[in-house]
Tab-separated table of C-alpha atoms in Angstrom:
chain	number	residue	atom	x	y	z
A	1314	ASN	CA	-32.205	-88.404	17.462
A	1315	LYS	CA	-31.101	-86.310	20.586
A	1316	TYR	CA	-30.550	-82.924	19.580
A	1317	ARG	CA	-32.636	-81.776	22.131
A	1318	GLU	CA	-30.877	-83.258	24.635
A	1319	ASP	CA	-27.714	-81.907	23.130
A	1320	VAL	CA	-28.650	-78.323	23.421
A	1321	GLN	CA	-29.190	-78.816	26.852
A	1322	LEU	CA	-25.887	-79.984	27.007
A	1323	MET	CA	-24.475	-76.520	25.535
A	1324	LYS	CA	-26.921	-74.410	27.569
A	1325	ALA	CA	-25.892	-76.043	30.607
A	1326	MET	CA	-22.474	-75.457	29.938
A	1327	GLY	CA	-23.503	-71.804	28.810
A	1328	LEU	CA	-22.014	-72.008	25.620
A	1329	LYS	CA	-22.780	-68.752	23.247
A	1330	TYR	CA	-22.031	-70.310	19.829
A	1331	TYR	CA	-22.310	-73.651	18.492
A	1332	ARG	CA	-20.642	-74.432	15.065
A	1333	PHE	CA	-22.457	-77.714	13.421
A	1334	SER	CA	-22.051	-78.821	9.521
A	1335	LEU	CA	-24.601	-79.494	7.316
A	1336	SER	CA	-24.002	-82.772	5.223
A	1337	TRP	CA	-24.556	-81.832	1.311
A	1338	SER	CA	-26.385	-84.949	0.748
A	1339	ARG	CA	-28.685	-85.061	3.585
A	1340	ILE	CA	-30.357	-82.180	2.270
A	1341	LEU	CA	-29.705	-82.765	-1.729
A	1342	PRO	CA	-28.847	-86.457	-1.785
A	1343	ASN	CA	-27.808	-86.227	-5.570
A	1344	GLY	CA	-26.162	-82.901	-5.055
A	1345	ILE	CA	-28.220	-80.626	-7.425
A	1346	GLU	CA	-32.004	-79.435	-6.504
A	1347	ALA	CA	-33.531	-80.583	-9.596
A	1348	ASP	CA	-32.806	-84.191	-8.496
A	1349	GLY	CA	-34.972	-83.683	-5.620
A	1350	VAL	CA	-34.659	-82.290	-2.026
A	1351	ASN	CA	-34.701	-84.024	1.208
A	1352	GLN	CA	-37.652	-82.718	2.942
A	1353	ASP	CA	-36.859	-84.805	6.103
A	1354	GLY	CA	-33.168	-83.567	6.074
A	1355	VAL	CA	-34.557	-79.721	5.715
A	1356	ASP	CA	-36.726	-80.455	8.782
A	1357	TYR	CA	-33.694	-81.932	11.071
A	1358	TYR	CA	-31.548	-78.638	9.716
A	1359	ASN	CA	-34.670	-76.280	10.705
A	1360	ASN	CA	-35.268	-78.294	13.891
A	1361	VAL	CA	-31.747	-77.849	15.014
A	1362	ILE	CA	-31.247	-74.267	14.488
A	1363	ASN	CA	-34.392	-73.304	15.642
A	1364	GLU	CA	-33.633	-75.562	18.955
A	1365	LEU	CA	-30.246	-73.354	19.116
A	1366	ILE	CA	-32.071	-70.016	18.758
A	1367	ALA	CA	-34.651	-70.629	21.566
A	1368	ASN	CA	-31.792	-71.769	24.075
A	1369	ASP	CA	-29.739	-68.248	23.115
A	1370	ILE	CA	-27.089	-70.116	21.327
A	1371	THR	CA	-25.744	-68.369	18.218
A	1372	PRO	CA	-25.548	-71.377	15.241
A	1373	MET	CA	-22.736	-71.236	13.543
A	1374	VAL	CA	-22.662	-73.308	10.111
A	1375	THR	CA	-20.629	-75.023	7.984
A	1376	LEU	CA	-21.541	-75.418	4.158
A	1377	TYR	CA	-19.143	-78.050	3.046
A	1378	HIS	CA	-17.149	-80.429	5.963
A	1379	TRP	CA	-15.331	-83.269	3.471
A	1380	ASP	CA	-18.566	-84.979	2.614
A	1381	LEU	CA	-19.475	-84.654	-1.325
A	1382	PRO	CA	-22.716	-86.328	-2.666
A	1383	GLN	CA	-21.256	-89.647	-4.349
A	1384	ALA	CA	-23.310	-88.471	-7.316
A	1385	LEU	CA	-21.051	-85.483	-8.180
A	1386	GLN	CA	-17.852	-87.314	-7.669
A	1387	GLU	CA	-19.007	-89.611	-10.075
A	1388	GLN	CA	-20.125	-87.659	-12.817
A	1389	TYR	CA	-17.942	-85.145	-12.577
A	1390	GLY	CA	-14.831	-86.122	-10.812
A	1391	GLY	CA	-15.676	-83.771	-7.723
A	1392	TRP	CA	-13.392	-80.949	-6.874
A	1393	VAL	CA	-10.969	-81.347	-10.008
A	1394	ASN	CA	-13.667	-80.461	-12.059
A	1395	GLU	CA	-14.119	-76.742	-12.668
A	1396	THR	CA	-17.932	-77.634	-13.126
A	1397	MET	CA	-17.923	-77.650	-9.140
A	1398	VAL	CA	-18.347	-74.000	-8.680
A	1399	GLN	CA	-21.435	-73.386	-10.607
A	1400	ILE	CA	-23.026	-76.681	-8.591
A	1401	PHE	CA	-21.457	-75.691	-5.043
A	1402	HIS	CA	-23.124	-72.237	-5.559
A	1403	ASP	CA	-26.676	-73.576	-6.371
A	1404	TYR	CA	-26.430	-75.898	-3.516
A	1405	VAL	CA	-25.501	-72.763	-1.096
A	1406	SER	CA	-27.987	-70.697	-2.400
A	1407	PHE	CA	-30.606	-73.238	-1.500
A	1408	VAL	CA	-29.086	-73.378	1.788
A	1409	PHE	CA	-29.307	-69.522	2.465
A	1410	ARG	CA	-32.779	-69.201	1.317
A	1411	VAL	CA	-34.074	-72.165	3.494
A	1412	PHE	CA	-32.211	-71.471	6.574
A	1413	GLY	CA	-30.481	-67.962	6.400
A	1414	ASP	CA	-33.202	-65.800	8.031
A	1415	ARG	CA	-31.912	-67.235	11.147
A	1416	VAL	CA	-28.160	-68.593	10.641
A	1417	LYS	CA	-26.083	-65.172	10.729
A	1418	LEU	CA	-22.760	-66.847	10.542
A	1419	TRP	CA	-21.718	-69.106	7.593
A	1420	LEU	CA	-18.345	-70.558	6.594
A	1421	THR	CA	-18.314	-71.941	3.159
A	1422	PHE	CA	-15.697	-74.559	3.635
A	1423	ASN	CA	-13.478	-76.418	6.086
A	1424	ASP	CA	-10.355	-77.057	6.074
A	1425	SER	CA	-9.970	-76.757	2.464
A	1426	LYS	CA	-6.153	-77.562	2.269
A	1427	ILE	CA	-7.205	-81.548	4.018
A	1428	VAL	CA	-10.162	-81.776	1.442
A	1429	CYS	CA	-7.362	-81.744	-1.269
A	1430	ASN	CA	-4.223	-83.159	0.242
A	1431	ASN	CA	-5.637	-85.834	1.795
A	1432	GLY	CA	-8.422	-86.435	-0.791
A	1433	TYR	CA	-6.422	-85.984	-3.940
A	1434	LEU	CA	-3.075	-86.150	-3.380
A	1435	THR	CA	-2.347	-88.721	-0.280
A	1436	GLY	CA	-5.793	-90.481	-0.786
A	1437	GLN	CA	-6.066	-91.116	3.046
A	1438	HIS	CA	-9.855	-89.072	2.721
A	1439	ALA	CA	-12.458	-89.424	0.166
A	1440	PRO	CA	-12.467	-89.735	-2.557
A	1441	GLY	CA	-8.987	-91.386	-2.224
A	1442	ILE	CA	-7.536	-90.148	-4.907
A	1443	GLN	CA	-3.950	-90.763	-5.000
A	1444	ASP	CA	-1.715	-88.562	-7.541
A	1445	PRO	CA	2.107	-87.877	-6.594
A	1446	SER	CA	2.194	-85.309	-9.253
A	1447	LEU	CA	0.341	-83.000	-7.089
A	1448	LEU	CA	-1.935	-81.857	-9.939
A	1449	SER	CA	-5.287	-83.213	-8.856
A	1450	ALA	CA	-4.366	-81.518	-5.284
A	1451	TYR	CA	-3.808	-78.202	-7.153
A	1452	LEU	CA	-7.192	-78.080	-9.221
A	1453	CYS	CA	-8.995	-79.212	-6.048
A	1454	GLY	CA	-7.783	-76.180	-3.849
A	1455	HIS	CA	-8.362	-74.054	-7.499
A	1456	THR	CA	-11.664	-75.243	-7.834
A	1457	ILE	CA	-12.365	-74.438	-4.083
A	1458	LEU	CA	-10.896	-71.046	-4.271
A	1459	LYS	CA	-13.582	-69.835	-6.751
A	1460	ALA	CA	-16.074	-72.221	-5.287
A	1461	HIS	CA	-15.673	-69.702	-2.216
A	1462	ALA	CA	-15.774	-66.484	-3.737
A	1463	LYS	CA	-18.814	-67.272	-5.855
A	1464	ALA	CA	-20.609	-68.429	-2.899
A	1465	TRP	CA	-19.226	-65.121	-0.924
A	1466	HIS	CA	-20.301	-62.503	-3.798
A	1467	THR	CA	-23.978	-64.427	-4.078
A	1468	TYR	CA	-24.770	-64.046	-0.527
A	1469	ASN	CA	-23.176	-60.089	-0.624
A	1470	ASN	CA	-25.088	-59.360	-3.434
A	1471	THR	CA	-28.524	-61.558	-2.709
A	1472	PHE	CA	-28.939	-62.142	0.511
A	1473	ARG	CA	-27.208	-59.762	3.189
A	1474	ALA	CA	-29.439	-57.126	2.779
A	1475	THR	CA	-32.245	-58.900	3.856
A	1476	GLN	CA	-30.589	-61.597	6.222
A	1477	GLY	CA	-27.915	-59.470	7.785
A	1478	GLY	CA	-25.157	-62.220	8.556
A	1479	LYS	CA	-21.318	-62.714	7.807
A	1480	VAL	CA	-19.925	-65.612	5.524
A	1481	GLY	CA	-15.945	-66.837	5.830
A	1482	ILE	CA	-14.157	-69.939	5.236
A	1483	THR	CA	-12.110	-71.547	7.906
A	1484	THR	CA	-8.453	-72.588	7.334
A	1485	SER	CA	-6.457	-74.724	9.371
A	1486	LEU	CA	-3.121	-72.771	10.233
A	1487	THR	CA	-0.151	-74.414	12.138
A	1488	TRP	CA	2.367	-72.283	13.819
A	1489	ALA	CA	5.962	-73.064	12.495
A	1490	GLU	CA	9.419	-71.938	14.254
A	1491	PRO	CA	12.975	-72.579	12.431
A	1492	GLN	CA	15.054	-75.357	13.986
A	1493	ASP	CA	17.618	-73.055	13.990
A	1494	PRO	CA	17.021	-69.420	13.911
A	1495	ASP	CA	20.338	-68.182	13.223
A	1496	LEU	CA	20.383	-70.611	10.213
A	1497	PRO	CA	19.519	-68.528	7.191
A	1498	ALA	CA	18.301	-71.988	5.480
A	1499	ASP	CA	16.211	-72.672	8.263
A	1500	VAL	CA	14.434	-69.614	8.446
A	1501	ALA	CA	13.731	-69.609	4.647
A	1502	ALA	CA	12.211	-73.130	5.110
A	1503	THR	CA	10.201	-72.081	7.756
A	1504	ASP	CA	8.736	-69.522	5.242
A	1505	ASN	CA	8.334	-71.356	2.816
A	1506	TYR	CA	6.562	-73.875	5.006
A	1507	MET	CA	4.123	-70.855	6.291
A	1508	GLN	CA	3.227	-69.839	2.645
A	1509	ILE	CA	2.279	-73.224	1.030
A	1510	SER	CA	1.151	-75.289	4.419
A	1511	ASN	CA	-0.300	-71.982	5.751
A	1512	SER	CA	-1.478	-69.742	2.898
A	1513	GLN	CA	-2.460	-71.378	-0.318
A	1514	PHE	CA	-6.180	-70.223	0.815
A	1515	ALA	CA	-5.562	-67.597	3.101
A	1516	HIS	CA	-3.588	-65.424	0.625
A	1517	PRO	CA	-5.560	-65.314	-2.042
A	1518	ILE	CA	-8.581	-64.298	-0.149
A	1519	TYR	CA	-7.401	-61.566	2.346
A	1520	VAL	CA	-4.117	-60.140	0.103
A	1521	ASP	CA	-4.109	-59.834	-3.493
A	1522	GLY	CA	-6.502	-62.616	-4.863
A	1523	ASP	CA	-3.762	-64.860	-5.941
A	1524	TYR	CA	-1.187	-67.460	-4.159
A	1525	PRO	CA	1.978	-66.534	-2.212
A	1526	PRO	CA	5.350	-66.729	-3.883
A	1527	ALA	CA	6.266	-69.511	-2.303
A	1528	PHE	CA	3.200	-71.692	-3.878
A	1529	LYS	CA	2.985	-69.832	-7.741
A	1530	GLY	CA	6.762	-71.551	-7.386
A	1531	LEU	CA	5.023	-74.988	-7.221
A	1532	VAL	CA	2.775	-73.936	-9.583
A	1533	GLN	CA	5.186	-73.017	-11.857
A	1534	LYS	CA	7.297	-76.193	-11.376
A	1535	LEU	CA	3.496	-78.737	-11.671
A	1536	LYS	CA	3.634	-76.391	-15.425
A	1537	GLN	CA	7.241	-77.824	-16.282
A	1538	ASP	CA	6.604	-81.271	-15.062
A	1539	LEU	CA	3.463	-81.782	-16.639
A	1540	PRO	CA	3.991	-79.807	-20.031
A	1541	ASP	CA	1.204	-81.040	-21.775
A	1542	GLN	CA	-1.588	-80.367	-18.918
A	1543	ASP	CA	-3.872	-77.570	-18.676
A	1544	ILE	CA	-2.638	-75.881	-15.461
A	1545	PRO	CA	-5.042	-72.847	-14.303
A	1546	GLU	CA	-4.032	-69.776	-12.990
A	1547	PHE	CA	-6.646	-67.006	-11.826
A	1548	SER	CA	-7.407	-64.478	-14.296
A	1549	GLU	CA	-7.311	-60.851	-13.521
A	1550	GLU	CA	-11.069	-61.095	-12.875
A	1551	GLU	CA	-10.874	-64.166	-10.847
A	1552	LYS	CA	-8.058	-62.335	-8.526
A	1553	ALA	CA	-10.404	-59.787	-8.079
A	1554	SER	CA	-13.538	-61.928	-7.340
A	1555	VAL	CA	-11.183	-63.705	-4.508
A	1556	ARG	CA	-9.706	-60.984	-3.258
A	1557	GLY	CA	-11.634	-59.775	-0.142
A	1558	SER	CA	-13.976	-62.865	-0.037
A	1559	SER	CA	-14.282	-63.419	3.625
A	1560	ASP	CA	-16.317	-61.243	6.183
A	1561	PHE	CA	-13.775	-63.048	9.130
A	1562	PHE	CA	-10.782	-65.286	9.246
A	1563	GLY	CA	-12.093	-68.679	10.504
A	1564	LEU	CA	-9.159	-70.611	12.293
A	1565	ASN	CA	-8.325	-74.124	13.105
A	1566	HIS	CA	-5.426	-74.510	15.202
A	1567	TYR	CA	-4.187	-77.292	17.178
A	1568	THR	CA	-0.475	-77.556	17.138
A	1569	SER	CA	2.900	-76.563	16.010
A	1570	ARG	CA	6.227	-77.883	14.353
A	1571	ILE	CA	9.892	-77.199	13.795
A	1572	VAL	CA	11.072	-76.684	10.682
A	1573	GLY	CA	14.367	-77.044	9.051
A	1574	HIS	CA	15.649	-77.245	5.651
A	1575	ARG	CA	16.025	-80.239	3.803
A	1576	ASP	CA	19.649	-80.593	2.012
A	1577	SER	CA	18.110	-83.695	-0.178
A	1578	PRO	CA	14.290	-82.950	-0.887
A	1579	GLY	CA	12.117	-86.006	-1.259
A	1580	LEU	CA	9.268	-86.471	-3.453
A	1581	THR	CA	6.547	-86.551	-0.622
A	1582	GLY	CA	4.251	-83.594	-1.382
A	1583	PRO	CA	4.431	-79.775	-1.299
A	1584	LEU	CA	6.792	-79.717	1.170
A	1585	ASP	CA	9.300	-81.676	0.289
A	1586	SER	CA	12.427	-79.041	0.714
A	1587	VAL	CA	11.492	-78.826	4.343
A	1588	THR	CA	11.806	-81.251	7.558
A	1589	GLU	CA	8.999	-81.187	10.197
A	1590	THR	CA	9.877	-82.236	13.724
A	1591	THR	CA	8.515	-81.589	17.263
A	1592	SER	CA	10.059	-80.805	20.471
A	1593	PRO	CA	10.685	-83.955	22.661
A	1594	GLU	CA	9.204	-81.793	25.913
A	1595	TRP	CA	5.759	-81.159	23.871
A	1596	PRO	CA	2.946	-83.444	25.414
A	1597	ARG	CA	1.419	-85.781	22.498
A	1598	ALA	CA	-2.471	-86.532	22.463
A	1599	ALA	CA	-4.215	-89.636	21.095
A	1600	THR	CA	-3.931	-88.403	17.855
A	1601	ASP	CA	-0.319	-88.692	16.734
A	1602	TRP	CA	0.211	-85.212	15.005
A	1603	LEU	CA	-1.179	-83.417	18.143
A	1604	TYR	CA	0.930	-81.800	20.319
A	1605	ALA	CA	0.515	-79.048	23.255
A	1606	VAL	CA	2.365	-76.145	22.038
A	1607	PRO	CA	0.213	-73.136	23.411
A	1608	TRP	CA	2.551	-70.463	22.443
A	1609	GLY	CA	2.062	-71.289	19.054
A	1610	MET	CA	-1.696	-70.215	19.371
A	1611	ARG	CA	-1.170	-66.604	20.207
A	1612	ARG	CA	1.842	-66.533	17.643
A	1613	VAL	CA	-0.494	-67.812	14.565
A	1614	LEU	CA	-2.956	-65.432	15.494
A	1615	LYS	CA	-0.440	-62.311	15.773
A	1616	TYR	CA	0.737	-64.115	11.775
A	1617	ILE	CA	-2.958	-63.620	10.941
A	1618	LYS	CA	-3.007	-60.039	12.233
A	1619	GLU	CA	0.133	-59.157	10.096
A	1620	LYS	CA	-0.205	-60.816	7.218
A	1621	PHE	CA	-3.952	-61.299	6.053
A	1622	GLY	CA	-4.600	-57.535	6.851
A	1623	ASP	CA	-5.497	-57.471	10.448
A	1624	PRO	CA	-9.062	-59.248	10.329
A	1625	GLU	CA	-11.896	-59.918	12.953
A	1626	VAL	CA	-10.946	-63.638	13.593
A	1627	TYR	CA	-13.502	-66.575	14.890
A	1628	ILE	CA	-11.246	-69.337	16.535
A	1629	THR	CA	-13.702	-71.942	14.811
A	1630	GLU	CA	-11.703	-75.402	15.701
A	1631	ASN	CA	-8.986	-75.835	18.868
A	1632	GLY	CA	-8.719	-79.093	20.920
A	1633	TRP	CA	-7.057	-81.983	22.604
A	1634	SER	CA	-7.708	-86.044	22.115
A	1635	ASP	CA	-7.628	-88.974	24.207
A	1636	GLY	CA	-8.102	-92.703	23.449
A	1637	ASP	CA	-10.484	-94.932	23.401
A	1638	VAL	CA	-9.931	-96.762	26.128
A	1639	GLN	CA	-11.109	-98.851	29.471
A	1640	PRO	CA	-12.151	-97.698	31.775
A	1641	PRO	CA	-12.857	-94.323	29.934
A	1642	ILE	CA	-10.721	-91.171	30.210
A	1643	LEU	CA	-13.471	-88.408	32.470
A	1644	GLU	CA	-11.224	-87.046	34.557
A	1645	ASP	CA	-9.198	-85.477	31.623
A	1646	THR	CA	-6.738	-83.529	32.746
A	1647	GLY	CA	-4.866	-83.422	29.637
A	1648	ARG	CA	-7.381	-81.813	27.724
A	1649	ILE	CA	-8.073	-79.261	30.578
A	1650	CYS	CA	-4.505	-78.062	30.939
A	1651	TYR	CA	-4.554	-78.095	26.850
A	1652	TYR	CA	-7.441	-75.490	27.131
A	1653	MET	CA	-6.316	-73.624	29.848
A	1654	THR	CA	-2.745	-72.949	28.446
A	1655	TYR	CA	-4.244	-72.501	24.452
A	1656	ILE	CA	-6.902	-69.850	25.830
A	1657	ASN	CA	-4.839	-68.129	28.042
A	1658	GLU	CA	-2.345	-67.811	24.396
A	1659	VAL	CA	-5.503	-66.228	22.652
A	1660	LEU	CA	-6.139	-63.624	25.823
A	1661	LYS	CA	-2.763	-62.645	25.308
A	1662	ALA	CA	-3.206	-62.478	21.752
A	1663	ILE	CA	-6.046	-60.251	22.329
A	1664	GLU	CA	-4.618	-57.984	25.096
A	1665	TYR	CA	-0.955	-57.401	24.051
A	1666	ASP	CA	-1.011	-57.877	20.055
A	1667	LYS	CA	-4.697	-56.514	19.718
A	1668	VAL	CA	-5.420	-59.010	17.463
A	1669	LYS	CA	-9.709	-58.976	16.438
A	1670	VAL	CA	-10.689	-62.237	17.892
A	1671	ARG	CA	-14.684	-62.561	18.202
A	1672	ALA	CA	-15.183	-65.847	19.280
A	1673	TYR	CA	-13.440	-69.309	20.330
A	1674	ILE	CA	-15.376	-72.498	19.566
A	1675	ALA	CA	-13.760	-75.602	21.331
A	1676	TRP	CA	-13.373	-79.233	19.640
A	1677	SER	CA	-15.673	-80.791	20.645
A	1678	LEU	CA	-18.663	-80.776	22.829
A	1679	MET	CA	-18.687	-84.519	22.589
A	1680	ASP	CA	-16.936	-86.957	21.164
A	1681	ASN	CA	-17.225	-88.228	17.504
A	1682	MET	CA	-16.217	-89.983	14.200
A	1683	GLU	CA	-12.833	-88.707	13.543
A	1684	TRP	CA	-12.482	-89.500	10.085
A	1685	GLU	CA	-10.456	-92.070	9.231
A	1686	ALA	CA	-9.470	-92.970	12.715
A	1687	GLY	CA	-13.420	-93.517	13.184
A	1688	TYR	CA	-14.170	-93.890	16.687
A	1689	THR	CA	-10.505	-94.258	18.063
A	1690	GLN	CA	-9.760	-90.885	19.195
A	1691	ARG	CA	-12.346	-88.921	21.709
A	1692	PHE	CA	-11.639	-85.020	21.441
A	1693	GLY	CA	-14.987	-84.572	23.203
A	1694	MET	CA	-15.919	-82.602	26.797
A	1695	HIS	CA	-18.709	-85.302	27.000
A	1696	TYR	CA	-18.077	-89.002	26.545
A	1697	VAL	CA	-20.326	-90.990	24.013
A	1698	HIS	CA	-20.874	-94.619	24.653
A	1699	PHE	CA	-20.674	-95.479	20.835
A	1700	THR	CA	-21.946	-99.165	21.770
A	1701	ASP	CA	-25.221	-98.088	23.757
A	1702	PRO	CA	-27.920	-97.965	21.103
A	1703	ASN	CA	-29.016	-94.294	22.598
A	1704	ARG	CA	-25.166	-93.169	22.648
A	1705	PHE	CA	-25.512	-91.973	26.192
A	1706	ARG	CA	-23.787	-88.948	27.011
A	1707	LYS	CA	-21.733	-88.335	29.915
A	1708	ASP	CA	-19.739	-84.918	31.396
A	1709	LYS	CA	-16.059	-85.115	31.558
A	1710	SER	CA	-14.489	-82.714	34.157
A	1711	SER	CA	-13.375	-80.708	31.079
A	1712	SER	CA	-16.894	-79.759	30.776
A	1713	VAL	CA	-17.046	-78.199	34.357
A	1714	PHE	CA	-13.620	-76.267	33.494
A	1715	TYR	CA	-14.851	-74.832	30.269
A	1716	SER	CA	-17.787	-73.817	31.950
A	1717	ASP	CA	-16.522	-72.177	34.841
A	1718	ILE	CA	-13.966	-70.426	32.152
A	1719	ILE	CA	-17.547	-69.002	30.386
A	1720	ALA	CA	-19.385	-68.305	33.676
A	1721	ASN	CA	-16.572	-66.110	34.735
A	1722	ASN	CA	-15.238	-64.811	31.831
A	1723	GLY	CA	-11.603	-66.019	32.512
A	1724	PHE	CA	-9.953	-68.219	34.847
């Protein structure tokens, strides 16, 4: 393992934070402490945390980043089962006990929207469930919100006084502009998009403990379409538990969309009444959904301030992909331009809009596996030779650029 070498890459760049994710099954192979702890996994994470701290780098640790232990999927059906609330609580309690004396920034879930929509609606991610009724995706999100809230309260009531950390959740927000800002139908469609795509998880946590109006409309439609199904809603007690269950707003932001009203709604998912397009002048990355729209960053940060109670914001992902080509792209000017323009918009949000941005974490330090895209898309500021047994790292131009930003605290 190359964690010591990688920490030295971070130190050379001047990084102040490093965000990484725990693999639940690497710690508890069957997902439950009573079934056995993998001490080698615990030791590995202890070593990584200690190495970061020894080099004056603050670890930010994600508790769940899309990899559920297989035993829990087979026994309980994964996140559609409310039993997962207590199981997740037991897992995070173990993690808080073992690592919480040194880790002071926690994220319960990374981008739950993707977990549920890609895992339980389209099936393109694990566990590969295709359920166009939306029921499985809805149950997944409902369970995750309750699991997050229970984890936050456990930290707040049991660990915070002695460990002094913060616990949040990270949510992916895509900015949306109406196709025709003078057309009420497009403005309404854009608001619908922002509520459903961006606020399913944020609104309950940061506003009132329940879903935003447009999303509640989806739930009522689900009840009408599936009258024989038991479709849960939040009780008043659950709303009180979910509301306020985060110490900061974790933001993943990459891109923006132009949204319009669809006259003949399709049947493709929760946003079947809107159209999503891009502008021809927006540069596109190797990833087919990723377009560079820097002004969307400032607008989404201002949206968070205005809609979600002016929380502290930790930008937990923001980045640009190149293709896996030969010769490799080491002079990655596209990534440099992306970081330069997006970070500048963050600065505007801080200075002009008074958004409380506390940290910016780029995605990513080095190339890695990008889920179903495998190793075909490279987001890293360091090139990784995946076919080399030693996984040799090579710095790209963006790593030097990013280091200069840190050293100068600006451009």
